[in-house]
Coordinates of C-alpha atoms in Angstrom, one line a residue:
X1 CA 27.3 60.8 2.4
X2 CA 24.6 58.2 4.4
X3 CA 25.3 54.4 3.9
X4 CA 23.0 52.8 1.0
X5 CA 19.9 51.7 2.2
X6 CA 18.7 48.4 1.0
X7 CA 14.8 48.9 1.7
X8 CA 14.5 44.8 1.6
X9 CA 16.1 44.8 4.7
X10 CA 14.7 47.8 6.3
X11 CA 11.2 48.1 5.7
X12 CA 8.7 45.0 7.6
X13 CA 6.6 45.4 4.2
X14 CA 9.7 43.4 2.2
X15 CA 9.5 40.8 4.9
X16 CA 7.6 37.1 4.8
X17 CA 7.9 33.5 5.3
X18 CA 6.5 30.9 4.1
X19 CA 3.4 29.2 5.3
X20 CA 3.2 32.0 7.7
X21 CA 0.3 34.6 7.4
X22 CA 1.3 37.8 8.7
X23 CA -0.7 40.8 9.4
X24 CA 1.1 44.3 9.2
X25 CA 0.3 48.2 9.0
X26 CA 1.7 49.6 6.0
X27 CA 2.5 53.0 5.2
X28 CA 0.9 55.2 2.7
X29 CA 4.1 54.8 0.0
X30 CA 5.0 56.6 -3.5
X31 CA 5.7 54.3 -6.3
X32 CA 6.7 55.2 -9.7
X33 CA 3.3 53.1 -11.5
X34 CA 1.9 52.1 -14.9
X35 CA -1.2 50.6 -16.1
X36 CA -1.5 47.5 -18.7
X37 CA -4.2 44.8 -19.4
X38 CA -3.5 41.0 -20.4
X39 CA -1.7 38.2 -19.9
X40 CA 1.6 39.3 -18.7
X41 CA 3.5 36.7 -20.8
X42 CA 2.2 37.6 -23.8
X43 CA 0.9 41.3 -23.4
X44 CA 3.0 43.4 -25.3
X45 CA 2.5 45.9 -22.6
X46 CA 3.9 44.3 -19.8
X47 CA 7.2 44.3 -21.1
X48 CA 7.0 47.8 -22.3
X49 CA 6.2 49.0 -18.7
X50 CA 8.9 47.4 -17.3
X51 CA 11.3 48.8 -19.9
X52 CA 9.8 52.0 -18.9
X53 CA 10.1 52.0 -15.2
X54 CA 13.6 51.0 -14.6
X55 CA 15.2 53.8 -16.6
X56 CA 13.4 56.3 -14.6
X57 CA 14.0 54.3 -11.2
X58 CA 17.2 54.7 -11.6
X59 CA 17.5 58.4 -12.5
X60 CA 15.6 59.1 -9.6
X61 CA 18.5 57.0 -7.3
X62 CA 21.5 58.9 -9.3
X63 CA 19.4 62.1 -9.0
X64 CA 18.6 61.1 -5.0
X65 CA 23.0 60.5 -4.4
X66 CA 24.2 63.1 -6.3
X67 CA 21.6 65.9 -5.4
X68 CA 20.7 64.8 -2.4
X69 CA 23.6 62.8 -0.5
X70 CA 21.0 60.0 -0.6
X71 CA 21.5 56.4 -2.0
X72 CA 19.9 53.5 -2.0
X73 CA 19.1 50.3 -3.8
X74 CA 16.4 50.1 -6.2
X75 CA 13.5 48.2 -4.6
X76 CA 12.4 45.7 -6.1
X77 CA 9.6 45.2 -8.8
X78 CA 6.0 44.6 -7.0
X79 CA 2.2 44.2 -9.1
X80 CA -1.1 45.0 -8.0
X81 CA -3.5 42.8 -10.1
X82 CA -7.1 42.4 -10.0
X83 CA -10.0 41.7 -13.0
X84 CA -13.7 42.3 -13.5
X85 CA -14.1 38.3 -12.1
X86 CA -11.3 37.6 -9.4
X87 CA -12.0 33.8 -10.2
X88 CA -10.1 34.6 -13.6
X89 CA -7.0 35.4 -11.1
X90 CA -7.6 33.0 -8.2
X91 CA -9.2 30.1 -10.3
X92 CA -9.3 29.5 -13.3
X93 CA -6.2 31.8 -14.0
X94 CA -7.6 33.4 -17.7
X95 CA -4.4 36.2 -17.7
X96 CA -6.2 37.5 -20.8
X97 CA -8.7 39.2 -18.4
X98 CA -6.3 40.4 -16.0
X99 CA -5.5 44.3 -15.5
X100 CA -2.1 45.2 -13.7
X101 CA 0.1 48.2 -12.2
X102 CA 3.3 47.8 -12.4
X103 CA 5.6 49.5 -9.2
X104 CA 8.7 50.5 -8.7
X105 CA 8.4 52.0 -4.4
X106 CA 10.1 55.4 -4.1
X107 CA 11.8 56.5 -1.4
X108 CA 9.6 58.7 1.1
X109 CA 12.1 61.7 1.3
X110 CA 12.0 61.6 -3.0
X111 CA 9.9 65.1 -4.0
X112 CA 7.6 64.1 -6.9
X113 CA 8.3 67.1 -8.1
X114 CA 12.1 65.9 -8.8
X115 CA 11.1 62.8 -10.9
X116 CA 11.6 63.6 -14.4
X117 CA 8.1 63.3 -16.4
X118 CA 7.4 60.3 -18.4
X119 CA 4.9 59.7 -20.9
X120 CA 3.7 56.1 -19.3
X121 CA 5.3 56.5 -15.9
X122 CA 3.7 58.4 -13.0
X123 CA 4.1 58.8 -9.6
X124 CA 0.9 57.8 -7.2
X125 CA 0.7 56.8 -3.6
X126 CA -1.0 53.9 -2.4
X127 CA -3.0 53.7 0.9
X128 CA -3.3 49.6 2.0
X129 CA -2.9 50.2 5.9
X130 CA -4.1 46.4 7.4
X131 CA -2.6 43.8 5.0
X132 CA -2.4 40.3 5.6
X133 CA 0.8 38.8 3.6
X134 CA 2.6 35.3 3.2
X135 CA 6.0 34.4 1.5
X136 CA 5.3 32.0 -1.9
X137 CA 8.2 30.0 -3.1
X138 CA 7.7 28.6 -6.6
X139 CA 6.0 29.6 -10.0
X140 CA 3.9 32.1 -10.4
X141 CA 1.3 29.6 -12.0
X142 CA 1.5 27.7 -8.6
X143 CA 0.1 30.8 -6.7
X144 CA -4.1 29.6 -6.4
X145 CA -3.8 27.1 -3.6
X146 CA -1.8 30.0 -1.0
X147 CA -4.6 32.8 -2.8
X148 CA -7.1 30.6 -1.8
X149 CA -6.1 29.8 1.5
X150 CA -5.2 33.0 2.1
X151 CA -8.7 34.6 0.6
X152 CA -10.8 31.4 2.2
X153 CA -9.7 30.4 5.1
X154 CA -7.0 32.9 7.1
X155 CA -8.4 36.4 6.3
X156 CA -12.0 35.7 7.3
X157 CA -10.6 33.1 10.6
X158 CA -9.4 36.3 11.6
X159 CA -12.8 38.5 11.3
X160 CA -11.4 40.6 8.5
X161 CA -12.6 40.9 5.0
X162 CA -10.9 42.0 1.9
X163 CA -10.2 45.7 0.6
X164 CA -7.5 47.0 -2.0
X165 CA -6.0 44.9 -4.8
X166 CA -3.9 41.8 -4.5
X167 CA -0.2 43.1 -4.4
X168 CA 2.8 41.1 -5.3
X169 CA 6.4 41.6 -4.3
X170 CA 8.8 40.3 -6.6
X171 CA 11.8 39.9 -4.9
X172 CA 13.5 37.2 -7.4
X173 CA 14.0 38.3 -10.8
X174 CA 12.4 36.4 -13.1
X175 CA 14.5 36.7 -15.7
X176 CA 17.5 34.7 -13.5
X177 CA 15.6 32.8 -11.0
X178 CA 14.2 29.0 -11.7
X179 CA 10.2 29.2 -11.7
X180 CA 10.5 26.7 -8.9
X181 CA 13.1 29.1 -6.6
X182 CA 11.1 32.3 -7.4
X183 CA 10.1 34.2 -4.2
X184 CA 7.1 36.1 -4.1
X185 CA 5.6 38.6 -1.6
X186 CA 1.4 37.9 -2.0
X187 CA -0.3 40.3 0.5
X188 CA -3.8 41.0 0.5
X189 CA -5.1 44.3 2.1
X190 CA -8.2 44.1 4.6
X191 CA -10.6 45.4 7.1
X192 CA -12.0 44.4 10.0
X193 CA -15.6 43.3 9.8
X194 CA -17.3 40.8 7.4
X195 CA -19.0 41.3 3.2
X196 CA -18.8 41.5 0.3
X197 CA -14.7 42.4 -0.8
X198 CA -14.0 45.3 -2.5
X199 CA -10.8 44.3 -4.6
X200 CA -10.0 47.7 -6.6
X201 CA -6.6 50.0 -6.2
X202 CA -7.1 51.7 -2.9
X203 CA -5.1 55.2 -3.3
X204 CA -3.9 58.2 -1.9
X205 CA -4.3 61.3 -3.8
X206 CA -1.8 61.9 -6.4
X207 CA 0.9 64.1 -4.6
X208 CA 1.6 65.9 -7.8

């Protein structure tokens, strides 16, 4: 049987620094996904999706070992999050307007086709390709000043503009980690060129 692969440490997407601005290529990928509006605090929702995504992460990982002489760790929790203002992210942080997919990544040699159907859960592949992405250290809440450097100042210094969604990496849990420790993955993906940004889910066809 292969030696557990922790994807943290071997995929460049799980890697950042702080006050560094990094721009990477990344890989179409398959995550496990589901959908929910509102502030994540609050939102009934969130916490339902997350209840729902673990379970079925890790009967895909038992399934992956035992069926397929495959293990690995569970990646860890990431967020694409976007809302019909971005200000009501960036700014003035109203999390009652925001909409969110929850992901857990899948491993590339996973079949869809093996993941047992869930009535919430499904799996989707998501095309970002140029990304720009920095490591934040701290609360969530304390997130604006890097988005808006990020958003204002490094990805249009660089000629780019904005595409996609604005993707988080969780790779603290929350649940254990001081809001002040937390580390955070914020990547933005972008194009070349300068406009207007187009901040919706870019996807790959559902492979199911």
């Amino acid at each position: 049987m292969n030696e557990k692969v922790d994807f943290k440490k071997t995929l460049d997407g799980y890697k950042a620094r702080q006050g560094q601005f990094r721009l990477i290529d990344v890989p179409d990928t398959q995550y496990l996904m589901v959908d929910g509006h509102g502030d994540p605090n609050t939102s009934p929702d969130f916490g339902a999706a997350v209840e729902a995504l673990y379970p079925l992460a890790y009967k895909v990982k038992f399934l992956s070992k035992r069926e397929l002489g495959r293990d690995y760790v569970v990646p860890p929790l990431e967020g694409l999050w976007w809302a019909g203002d971005m200000d009501a992210f960036t700014t003035a942080r109203d999390k009652s307007q925001w909409d969110w997919t929850l992901m857990l990544m899948l491993p590339d040699w996973i079949d869809p086709g093996l993941v047992p159907a869930g009535e919430k859960v499904r799996v989707e592949k998501l095309s970002e390709g140029k990304c720009v992405q920095t490591l934040h250290v701290g609360s969530f809440d304390d997130e604006a000043g890097v988005l808006a450097q990020l958003h204002d100042e490094v990805i249009p210094g660089q000629g780019l503009r904005m595409t996609g969604t604005h993707h988080e990496i969780y790779l603290s849990d929350a649940r254990k980690v001081a809001p002040e420790k937390r580390r955070t993955i914020l990547r933005q993906p972008v194009a070349d060129g300068t406009g207007a940004p187009s901040r919706r889910p870019a996807r790959a066809a559902d492979p199911r």
